[in-house]
Coordinates of C-alpha atoms and ligand atoms in Angstrom, one line a residue:
M262 CA 74.5 132.6 155.1
A263 CA 76.8 130.2 153.2
E264 CA 75.6 129.3 149.7
A265 CA 75.6 125.6 150.5
T266 CA 73.5 126.0 153.6
H267 CA 71.1 128.2 151.7
R268 CA 70.8 125.6 148.9
A269 CA 70.3 122.8 151.5
L270 CA 67.6 124.7 153.3
L271 CA 65.7 125.4 150.1
A272 CA 65.9 121.7 149.0
S273 CA 64.5 120.7 152.4
L274 CA 61.8 123.4 152.3
A275 CA 60.6 122.2 148.9
T276 CA 59.7 118.8 150.4
A277 CA 57.9 120.2 153.5
S278 CA 54.3 120.6 152.2
V279 CA 54.2 124.3 153.0
G280 CA 52.4 125.6 149.9
R281 CA 54.0 127.8 147.3
V282 CA 57.6 128.7 147.7
L283 CA 58.9 131.8 145.9
T284 CA 62.7 132.2 145.5
D285 CA 63.2 134.3 142.3
T286 CA 64.2 137.9 143.1
G287 CA 61.5 139.3 140.9
D288 CA 58.8 137.3 142.8
T289 CA 60.2 137.9 146.3
D290 CA 61.2 141.6 146.1
P291 CA 57.7 143.1 146.8
F292 CA 57.6 141.1 150.0
L293 CA 60.9 142.5 151.2
W294 CA 59.9 146.1 151.2
D295 CA 57.5 147.8 153.6
W296 CA 54.7 150.0 152.4
R297 CA 56.7 153.3 152.8
R298 CA 59.8 151.7 151.3
Q299 CA 61.7 152.7 154.4
W300 CA 62.9 149.2 155.2
H301 CA 64.3 146.5 152.9
G302 CA 65.1 143.0 154.0
A303 CA 66.2 139.7 152.6
A304 CA 64.8 136.2 153.0
I305 CA 65.6 132.5 152.3
A306 CA 62.3 132.3 150.5
V307 CA 58.7 133.7 150.6
V308 CA 56.3 130.9 151.5
Q309 CA 52.7 131.2 150.6
P310 CA 50.6 128.5 152.4
G311 CA 47.0 128.0 151.4
T312 CA 45.8 126.2 154.5
T313 CA 46.3 126.2 158.2
A314 CA 48.0 122.8 157.9
E315 CA 50.5 124.3 155.5
V316 CA 51.2 127.2 157.9
A317 CA 51.8 124.7 160.6
A318 CA 54.1 122.7 158.4
A319 CA 56.0 125.8 157.5
V320 CA 56.5 126.9 161.1
R321 CA 57.4 123.4 162.2
W322 CA 60.0 123.3 159.4
C323 CA 61.4 126.7 160.7
A324 CA 61.5 125.4 164.3
D325 CA 63.3 122.2 163.2
H326 CA 65.9 124.3 161.2
R327 CA 66.0 127.3 163.6
V328 CA 64.9 129.6 160.8
A329 CA 63.1 132.9 161.7
V330 CA 59.5 133.4 160.5
V331 CA 58.2 136.8 159.5
A332 CA 54.4 136.7 159.1
Q333 CA 53.1 139.0 156.5
G334 CA 49.5 140.0 155.6
G335 CA 48.8 142.9 153.3
N336 CA 52.2 144.5 154.1
T337 CA 50.6 147.9 154.8
G338 CA 52.0 148.2 158.3
L339 CA 53.8 151.4 159.1
S340 CA 56.3 150.2 161.7
G341 CA 58.5 147.8 159.7
G342 CA 57.1 144.7 161.5
A343 CA 56.4 142.7 158.4
T344 CA 59.9 143.2 156.8
P345 CA 62.5 140.6 157.4
S346 CA 66.0 141.5 158.6
A347 CA 68.6 142.2 156.0
D348 CA 70.8 139.2 156.9
G349 CA 68.6 136.8 154.8
T350 CA 68.2 134.3 157.6
S351 CA 64.3 134.3 157.7
I352 CA 61.4 133.1 155.6
V353 CA 58.6 135.5 154.9
L354 CA 55.3 133.7 155.5
S355 CA 52.7 135.5 153.4
L356 CA 49.2 134.7 154.6
K357 CA 47.4 136.2 151.6
R358 CA 46.4 132.8 150.1
L359 CA 44.7 131.9 153.3
N360 CA 41.6 133.9 152.5
R361 CA 38.4 131.9 152.9
I362 CA 35.3 133.2 154.7
R363 CA 34.7 130.0 156.7
H364 CA 31.3 130.8 158.3
I365 CA 28.8 133.6 159.0
D366 CA 26.2 133.3 161.7
P367 CA 23.9 136.3 161.4
V368 CA 21.9 135.3 164.5
N369 CA 25.0 135.0 166.7
N370 CA 26.4 138.1 164.9
T371 CA 29.7 136.5 164.1
I372 CA 31.9 135.8 161.1
T373 CA 34.8 133.3 161.0
V374 CA 37.4 134.2 158.4
E375 CA 41.0 133.2 157.5
A376 CA 43.8 135.5 158.4
G377 CA 44.6 136.5 154.8
C378 CA 41.1 137.9 154.1
V379 CA 41.4 141.5 153.0
L380 CA 39.6 143.7 155.4
S381 CA 37.2 145.1 152.8
A382 CA 36.3 141.5 151.8
V383 CA 35.2 140.8 155.4
Q384 CA 33.2 144.0 155.4
D385 CA 31.5 143.0 152.1
A386 CA 30.8 139.4 153.3
A387 CA 29.1 140.8 156.5
R388 CA 27.1 143.3 154.5
G389 CA 26.0 140.5 152.2
E390 CA 24.2 139.0 155.2
G391 CA 22.8 142.3 156.3
R392 CA 25.4 142.7 159.0
Y393 CA 28.2 145.3 159.7
F394 CA 31.9 144.7 160.4
P395 CA 32.9 148.1 161.6
L396 CA 36.7 148.0 161.5
S397 CA 37.7 150.6 158.9
L398 CA 41.0 152.2 157.8
A399 CA 42.3 153.8 154.7
A400 CA 44.3 150.6 153.8
E401 CA 41.2 148.4 154.0
G402 CA 41.5 147.4 150.4
S403 CA 44.9 145.7 151.0
C404 CA 45.4 145.0 154.7
T405 CA 44.3 141.7 156.1
I406 CA 42.4 140.6 159.2
G407 CA 45.5 138.7 160.4
G408 CA 47.6 141.9 160.2
N409 CA 44.7 144.0 161.7
L410 CA 44.7 141.6 164.7
A411 CA 48.4 141.3 165.0
T412 CA 48.7 145.1 165.2
N413 CA 45.5 145.6 167.1
A414 CA 44.5 148.2 164.4
G415 CA 42.4 151.1 165.4
G416 CA 41.0 153.0 162.4
T417 CA 38.1 155.4 162.1
A418 CA 35.4 153.4 163.9
A419 CA 37.3 152.7 167.1
L420 CA 35.5 155.5 168.9
R421 CA 32.2 153.6 168.7
Y422 CA 33.2 149.9 168.2
G423 CA 36.7 149.7 169.7
S424 CA 40.0 148.6 168.1
A425 CA 40.5 145.2 166.4
R426 CA 40.8 143.5 169.8
A427 CA 37.3 144.6 170.8
L428 CA 35.9 143.0 167.6
C429 CA 37.6 139.7 168.0
L430 CA 35.9 136.8 169.9
G431 CA 38.4 134.0 169.1
V432 CA 41.5 133.2 167.1
E433 CA 43.2 130.2 165.6
V434 CA 47.0 130.3 165.9
V435 CA 50.0 128.3 164.8
T436 CA 52.4 128.4 167.7
A437 CA 56.2 128.6 167.5
D438 CA 56.6 124.8 167.5
G439 CA 54.1 124.4 164.6
S440 CA 51.1 123.3 166.7
V441 CA 47.6 124.6 165.9
W442 CA 45.6 126.2 168.8
D443 CA 41.9 126.3 167.9
G444 CA 40.6 129.2 169.9
L445 CA 37.8 130.1 167.5
K446 CA 35.0 130.3 170.2
P447 CA 32.1 132.4 169.0
L448 CA 31.4 133.5 172.6
R449 CA 31.0 136.9 174.2
K450 CA 31.6 135.6 177.6
D451 CA 34.3 133.0 178.4
N452 CA 36.3 133.2 181.6
S453 CA 38.0 129.8 181.4
G454 CA 41.6 130.7 182.2
Y455 CA 44.2 133.1 181.0
D456 CA 43.0 134.9 177.9
L457 CA 45.3 133.5 175.2
R458 CA 43.4 135.3 172.5
D459 CA 44.4 138.6 173.9
V460 CA 48.1 137.5 174.2
F461 CA 48.3 136.9 170.4
I462 CA 46.3 140.1 169.4
G463 CA 48.7 143.0 169.2
S464 CA 51.8 140.7 169.3
E465 CA 52.9 141.6 165.7
G466 CA 53.8 138.1 164.8
T467 CA 56.3 137.7 167.6
L468 CA 54.4 135.0 169.5
G469 CA 52.6 132.9 166.9
V470 CA 50.9 133.1 163.5
I471 CA 47.2 134.0 163.5
T472 CA 45.5 131.7 160.8
A473 CA 41.8 132.5 161.4
A474 CA 39.5 134.6 163.6
T475 CA 35.9 134.7 164.8
L476 CA 34.8 138.4 164.6
A477 CA 31.9 140.2 166.2
L478 CA 29.3 141.7 163.8
H479 CA 26.9 144.6 164.4
P480 CA 23.6 145.7 162.9
L481 CA 24.1 147.8 159.7
P482 CA 23.6 151.5 160.4
G483 CA 20.1 152.5 159.0
D484 CA 21.1 156.1 158.2
Q485 CA 24.3 158.1 158.3
A486 CA 25.3 161.8 158.0
V487 CA 28.8 163.3 157.9
A488 CA 29.7 166.8 159.0
L489 CA 32.8 168.8 158.2
I490 CA 33.2 171.4 161.0
P491 CA 35.8 174.2 160.5
V492 CA 37.6 175.3 163.7
D493 CA 40.5 177.6 164.6
S494 CA 42.5 175.3 166.8
L495 CA 42.8 171.7 168.1
D496 CA 41.6 173.0 171.4
E497 CA 38.4 174.1 169.7
A498 CA 38.2 170.7 167.9
V499 CA 38.3 169.0 171.3
S500 CA 35.4 171.3 172.6
V501 CA 33.4 170.4 169.4
F502 CA 34.0 166.7 170.1
H503 CA 32.9 167.1 173.7
V504 CA 29.6 168.7 172.7
L505 CA 28.9 166.2 169.9
Q506 CA 29.7 163.2 172.1
G507 CA 27.6 164.6 175.0
R508 CA 24.6 165.0 172.7
L509 CA 25.0 162.0 170.4
D510 CA 26.7 159.4 172.6
Q511 CA 27.0 156.1 170.6
Q512 CA 25.4 157.7 167.5
L513 CA 28.7 159.5 167.0
T514 CA 30.5 156.7 165.2
A515 CA 33.6 158.6 164.1
C516 CA 35.2 161.9 165.0
E517 CA 38.4 162.7 163.1
V518 CA 40.5 165.9 162.8
M519 CA 42.8 167.2 160.1
S520 CA 44.8 170.3 159.9
G521 CA 44.3 172.8 157.0
D522 CA 47.8 171.9 155.7
C523 CA 46.8 168.2 155.3
I524 CA 43.6 169.3 153.4
K525 CA 45.6 171.6 151.1
L526 CA 48.1 168.8 150.5
V527 CA 45.3 166.3 149.5
A528 CA 43.6 168.9 147.3
G529 CA 47.0 169.6 145.5
R530 CA 47.8 165.9 144.9
F531 CA 44.3 164.7 144.1
P532 CA 42.5 167.4 142.0
S533 CA 39.3 165.3 141.9
V534 CA 38.9 165.7 145.6
H535 CA 36.4 168.4 146.4
V536 CA 37.2 170.6 149.4
P537 CA 34.0 172.5 150.4
F538 CA 35.9 175.4 152.0
A539 CA 37.6 178.5 150.6
P540 CA 39.8 179.5 152.2
V541 CA 40.7 176.2 153.9
P542 CA 40.3 176.6 157.7
A543 CA 43.1 176.0 160.2
W544 CA 41.5 172.7 161.3
V545 CA 38.5 170.6 160.3
V546 CA 36.6 168.1 162.4
L547 CA 34.9 165.3 160.5
A548 CA 32.0 163.8 162.5
E549 CA 30.0 160.8 161.4
V550 CA 26.6 160.1 162.9
S551 CA 24.9 156.7 162.5
T552 CA 21.3 156.0 163.5
S553 CA 19.1 152.9 163.1
S554 CA 16.3 154.8 161.4
S555 CA 16.3 157.8 159.0
Q556 CA 17.2 160.5 161.5
A557 CA 20.9 161.0 161.1
E558 CA 20.7 164.4 159.6
A559 CA 18.3 165.7 162.2
C560 CA 20.5 164.3 164.9
V561 CA 23.6 165.9 163.6
L562 CA 21.9 169.3 163.0
D563 CA 20.5 169.2 166.5
A564 CA 24.0 168.5 168.0
L565 CA 25.5 171.2 165.8
S566 CA 23.0 173.7 167.1
L567 CA 24.8 173.5 170.5
I568 CA 28.1 174.6 169.0
P569 CA 28.6 178.3 168.8
G570 CA 29.9 179.5 165.5
A571 CA 29.4 176.2 163.6
D572 CA 27.6 178.1 160.8
N573 CA 30.1 177.1 158.1
T574 CA 29.7 173.4 158.8
V575 CA 29.0 171.3 155.7
V576 CA 26.7 168.3 156.2
A577 CA 26.2 165.4 153.8
T578 CA 23.7 162.5 153.9
A579 CA 23.8 160.9 150.4
S580 CA 26.3 158.0 150.3
Q581 CA 28.4 159.6 147.4
D582 CA 28.7 162.9 149.2
R583 CA 29.7 161.3 152.5
S584 CA 32.3 159.2 150.7
A585 CA 33.7 162.4 149.1
M586 CA 34.1 164.0 152.5
W587 CA 35.8 160.8 153.9
A588 CA 38.1 160.8 150.9
I589 CA 39.7 164.1 152.1
R590 CA 40.6 162.4 155.4
E591 CA 41.6 159.0 154.0
L592 CA 43.9 160.3 151.3
I593 CA 46.2 162.2 153.7
S594 CA 48.7 159.3 154.1
E595 CA 49.0 158.7 150.4
A596 CA 49.3 162.5 149.7
Q597 CA 52.1 162.7 152.2
A598 CA 53.8 159.6 150.8
S599 CA 53.8 161.3 147.4
V600 CA 55.7 164.4 148.4
G601 CA 58.8 162.7 149.7
P602 CA 60.0 161.3 153.0
A603 CA 58.0 161.6 156.2
I604 CA 58.8 161.5 159.8
K605 CA 55.7 160.1 161.5
H606 CA 54.5 160.0 165.1
D607 CA 51.4 157.9 166.0
V608 CA 50.7 159.2 169.5
A609 CA 47.9 158.8 172.0
L610 CA 47.1 161.4 174.6
P611 CA 44.3 162.1 177.1
I612 CA 41.7 163.9 175.0
S613 CA 41.8 166.8 177.5
A614 CA 45.5 167.3 176.8
L615 CA 45.4 167.2 173.0
G616 CA 45.0 171.0 172.6
A617 CA 47.9 171.9 174.9
F618 CA 50.1 169.2 173.5
A619 CA 49.5 170.3 169.9
S620 CA 50.1 174.0 170.5
Q621 CA 53.3 173.3 172.4
A622 CA 54.5 170.8 169.8
E623 CA 53.7 173.1 166.9
A624 CA 55.6 176.1 168.4
A625 CA 58.6 174.0 169.4
V626 CA 58.9 172.2 166.0
A627 CA 58.5 175.5 164.2
L628 CA 61.3 177.0 166.3
D629 CA 63.8 174.2 166.3
F630 CA 63.0 172.7 162.8
P631 CA 62.0 175.6 160.5
E632 CA 62.4 173.5 157.4
V633 CA 59.7 171.1 158.6
R634 CA 56.1 171.1 157.4
Q635 CA 53.8 169.8 160.1
M636 CA 51.0 167.5 158.9
V637 CA 48.8 166.7 161.8
F638 CA 45.6 164.6 161.6
G639 CA 44.1 161.7 163.4
H640 CA 41.3 160.0 165.4
L641 CA 40.2 162.9 167.6
G642 CA 37.6 160.9 169.6
D643 CA 40.3 158.3 170.5
G644 CA 42.9 160.9 171.5
N645 CA 45.1 159.6 168.7
L646 CA 47.1 162.0 166.6
H647 CA 49.3 161.3 163.6
Y648 CA 51.8 164.0 164.3
N649 CA 53.6 163.8 161.0
C650 CA 56.3 165.9 159.5
S651 CA 57.3 166.4 155.8
P652 CA 60.1 168.6 154.4
Q653 CA 59.3 172.1 153.2
P654 CA 59.8 172.3 149.4
Q655 CA 63.2 173.9 149.7
C656 CA 64.5 171.3 152.2
D657 CA 66.8 168.5 150.9
P658 CA 65.3 165.1 151.7
Q659 CA 68.6 163.8 153.2
R660 CA 68.9 166.8 155.5
F661 CA 65.3 166.4 156.5
L662 CA 65.8 162.7 157.4
A663 CA 68.8 163.6 159.5
M664 CA 66.3 165.5 161.7
T665 CA 64.5 162.2 162.6
N666 CA 66.0 161.7 166.1
G667 CA 65.7 165.3 167.1
L668 CA 62.0 165.5 166.0
N669 CA 61.2 162.1 167.7
A670 CA 62.8 163.3 170.9
L671 CA 60.9 166.6 170.8
V672 CA 57.5 165.1 170.0
H673 CA 57.8 162.0 172.2
D674 CA 59.2 163.9 175.3
L675 CA 56.1 166.1 175.1
V676 CA 53.9 163.0 174.7
R677 CA 55.4 161.5 177.8
A678 CA 55.0 164.7 179.8
Y679 CA 51.3 164.4 179.1
S680 CA 51.2 160.7 180.1
G681 CA 50.6 159.7 176.5
S682 CA 51.8 156.7 174.4
I683 CA 54.3 156.9 171.5
S684 CA 52.5 154.0 169.7
A685 CA 48.7 154.4 169.6
E686 CA 47.6 152.0 166.8
H687 CA 50.5 151.2 164.4
G688 CA 52.4 148.9 166.7
L689 CA 56.1 149.0 167.6
G690 CA 57.7 146.8 164.9
V691 CA 61.3 148.0 164.6
L692 CA 60.3 151.6 164.3
R693 CA 59.5 152.2 168.0
R694 CA 60.9 149.0 169.5
D695 CA 64.0 150.5 171.2
E696 CA 62.4 153.7 172.4
A697 CA 59.4 151.8 173.9
D698 CA 61.9 149.5 175.7
L699 CA 63.9 152.4 177.1
H700 CA 60.9 153.7 179.0
R701 CA 59.6 150.4 180.4
S702 CA 59.9 149.7 184.0
P703 CA 62.1 146.7 184.9
V704 CA 59.0 144.8 186.0
E705 CA 57.2 145.4 182.7
R706 CA 60.3 144.5 180.7
R707 CA 60.7 141.2 182.7
L708 CA 57.0 140.3 182.1
M709 CA 57.2 141.0 178.4
H710 CA 60.3 138.9 177.9
S711 CA 58.8 136.1 180.1
I712 CA 55.8 135.9 177.7
K713 CA 58.1 135.9 174.7
S714 CA 60.4 133.2 175.9
A715 CA 57.5 131.0 177.2
L716 CA 55.7 131.1 173.8
D717 CA 58.7 131.3 171.5
P718 CA 61.6 129.6 173.4
Q719 CA 63.8 129.4 170.3
G720 CA 63.2 133.1 169.4
I721 CA 62.2 132.3 165.8
M722 CA 58.9 134.3 165.6
N723 CA 59.6 137.7 164.0
P724 CA 62.8 138.2 166.0
G725 CA 63.9 141.8 166.7
K726 CA 60.3 143.2 166.4
V727 CA 58.4 144.6 169.4
L728 CA 61.2 143.6 171.9
P729 CA 64.9 144.2 171.4
L730 CA 66.8 140.9 170.9
Q731 CA 68.3 139.7 174.2
A732 CA 72.0 139.0 174.4
Ligands
FAD91 C1 47.2 154.4 153.9 C2 47.3 153.7 155.3 C3 46.4 154.0 156.3 C4 46.4 153.4 157.5 N1 45.5 153.7 158.5 C5 45.6 153.0 159.6 C6 44.6 153.3 160.7 O1 43.8 154.2 160.5 N2 44.7 152.6 161.8 C7 45.6 151.6 162.0 O2 45.6 151.0 163.1 N3 46.5 151.3 161.1 C8 46.5 152.0 159.9 N4 47.5 151.7 158.9 C9 48.5 150.7 159.2 C10 48.2 149.3 158.7 O3 47.2 149.3 157.6 C11 47.6 148.4 159.8 O4 48.6 148.2 160.7 C12 47.1 147.0 159.3 O5 46.4 146.4 160.4 C13 48.2 146.1 158.9 O6 47.6 144.9 158.3 P1 48.5 144.1 157.2 O7 47.7 142.9 156.8 O8 48.9 145.0 156.1 O9 49.7 143.7 158.1 P2 51.3 143.6 157.7 O10 51.8 145.0 157.3 O11 51.5 142.5 156.7 O12 51.9 143.2 159.1 C14 51.8 144.0 160.2 C15 52.4 143.2 161.4 O13 51.5 142.1 161.7 C16 52.2 140.9 161.6 N5 51.3 139.9 161.0 C17 50.6 140.1 159.8 N6 49.8 139.1 159.6 C18 49.9 138.2 160.6 C19 49.3 137.0 161.0 N7 48.4 136.4 160.3 N8 49.7 136.4 162.2 C20 50.6 137.0 163.0 N9 51.2 138.2 162.7 C21 50.9 138.8 161.5 C22 53.5 141.2 160.8 O14 54.5 140.3 161.1 C23 53.8 142.6 161.2 O15 54.4 142.6 162.4 C24 47.4 152.4 157.7 C25 48.3 152.0 156.7 C26 48.3 152.7 155.5 C27 49.2 152.3 154.4

C-alpha cells in the first residue's frame, strides 16, 4: 500500500470513534503472529473497540474504505484464522476489551457475555452463581467466547455437553456493513425462520463479528472422579470407552486418550507433572465421571469392574489429584510446541474406525517418514484425534517441515478413506482452506460461496480464510 494512502487511512480511522487504535510496531506485533508463530501478517492498525457501537463503527469504516477486517479474540487459534495477510491491507479488530458479563439468569440457566470475555472468566462467573458453563479447553485462560463460537470449539466436555454451538442460544453480531443484529434470545426453542445464529457460529470471522452471546448453563456437578486407564492400543481404548459409556451414559463427562509418547514428552518438559505409571503404557484413557451426589468414585469403580485387565487403573476424587491427572493431558500441546516445529492433524473419524485408522497411519508414517515422532492424543469419545507429528531429535527442523505436504496427504487420504473429516474442531482458517475446498462437491462449494457473498458482498470479512478467494 502506498505510504500516502496508508497515512490518509490512519488519519480517517482516528476520527471514526472505533476505540483504541494501535499503530506502533511494538504494540501491534503480538497481534500479527499466531499462537504457534507459524504465520506472520501485517496490518494498517490494530483496533481495540470497547463497546458494540465501536465495533460497528470500525466495521462501517472498513466497509466505506473497502478495508479488510480480521477479528481476533485470544489469538489461540491453531489454523491461522486470526492472522492478517502479509500485504498489510487489513485492520486487526481485537475484541479483548469487549469483556463484560452482561447478565446471568440462574433460573433460566443462561449467561449473556461480551465476545472478548476469556473462557475461564465465563466459567468463573457461572460458578459464582452456582451454575456450570462446561466448555473447557487447555487454552481456556486466554481464548475468548467470541473465538470459541467463531471456531465452534470442542474441547474436553463436548462428549457430554456438545461443542460451543450446542451451548449457545443467541448471538449479537456486527454485520459486514456495520449494522448490529441483536440475536441474543435466551430461548431453547425458537423456530422463527432461518437460523442466523448457526450461520455465524463456526464462520471464523468471515461473515460478521460476534460481539456478545447468550450461553446455556448447567447444574454444577456434585461430585467427580477421574480415572487413568492404561491400554495397549487405540483399539483397546475404543473398547474401554464403549464399556464406560454403556454403563455410565451421561455421567461420563469426558473421555480422552493420549499415547505413551505424549505422556513421556509432558513428563520430560514439565518435571512437576506426576505420571502415576512406570513404565509408561502405550496408551492411556482419561475418563471423567460426574454425578449430582457423592457417588462418582463408586460409579467409576463399578464401570471399571466391567473392563477386563483394568487393574492398573488409577482413580482420583480429590480436586487437586484430578487436576494433576488432567494436567498430563492438557500440557501436551505446550510440550509439543517447546520441542520445535509440529505438523498437526485435527481429524474426526467414526469412533468404530479409530483403531484401524491409527494402526494403519502409524505403520505408514513410520515406513515413509522414519525421522518423524508421532504424538497422538485427543477426544476419544468424540472420535477426534490430534494426529500430530514432531521431528525425531536428530532430524533437522527444515527437513522436517519439508515433509508437511507428504504427511498431510498420507494422514488425510486415510481419514477420507474412513469417511472422516480433516478439520474436527480447530476450523479451516488458512491451514486447511484449500484442501477442504478441493474435496467439496460443486453443490457444496456453490452454497458456501452464496452464503459468503450474501452476507459479505464486498468480501471484507477475514478474506482468504475458510474459503479460497474467488477470482
Ligand atoms: C494449548 C491449546 C489447546 C487448545 N485446545 C483446543 C481444544 O481442545 N478444542 C478446540 O476446539 N480448540 C482448541 N484450541 C484452539 C483454540 O483455543 C480455539 O480455536 C479457540 O476457540 C480460539 O479462541 P480465540 O479467542 O483464541 O480465537 P482467535 O484465535 O483469536 O480466533 C480464531 C478465529 O475466530 C475468529 N474470531 C475470533 N473472535 C471473533 C469474533 N468475536 N467474531 C468473529 N470471529 C472471531 C478469528 O478471526 C479466527 O478466524 C487450543 C489451542 C491451544 C493453544
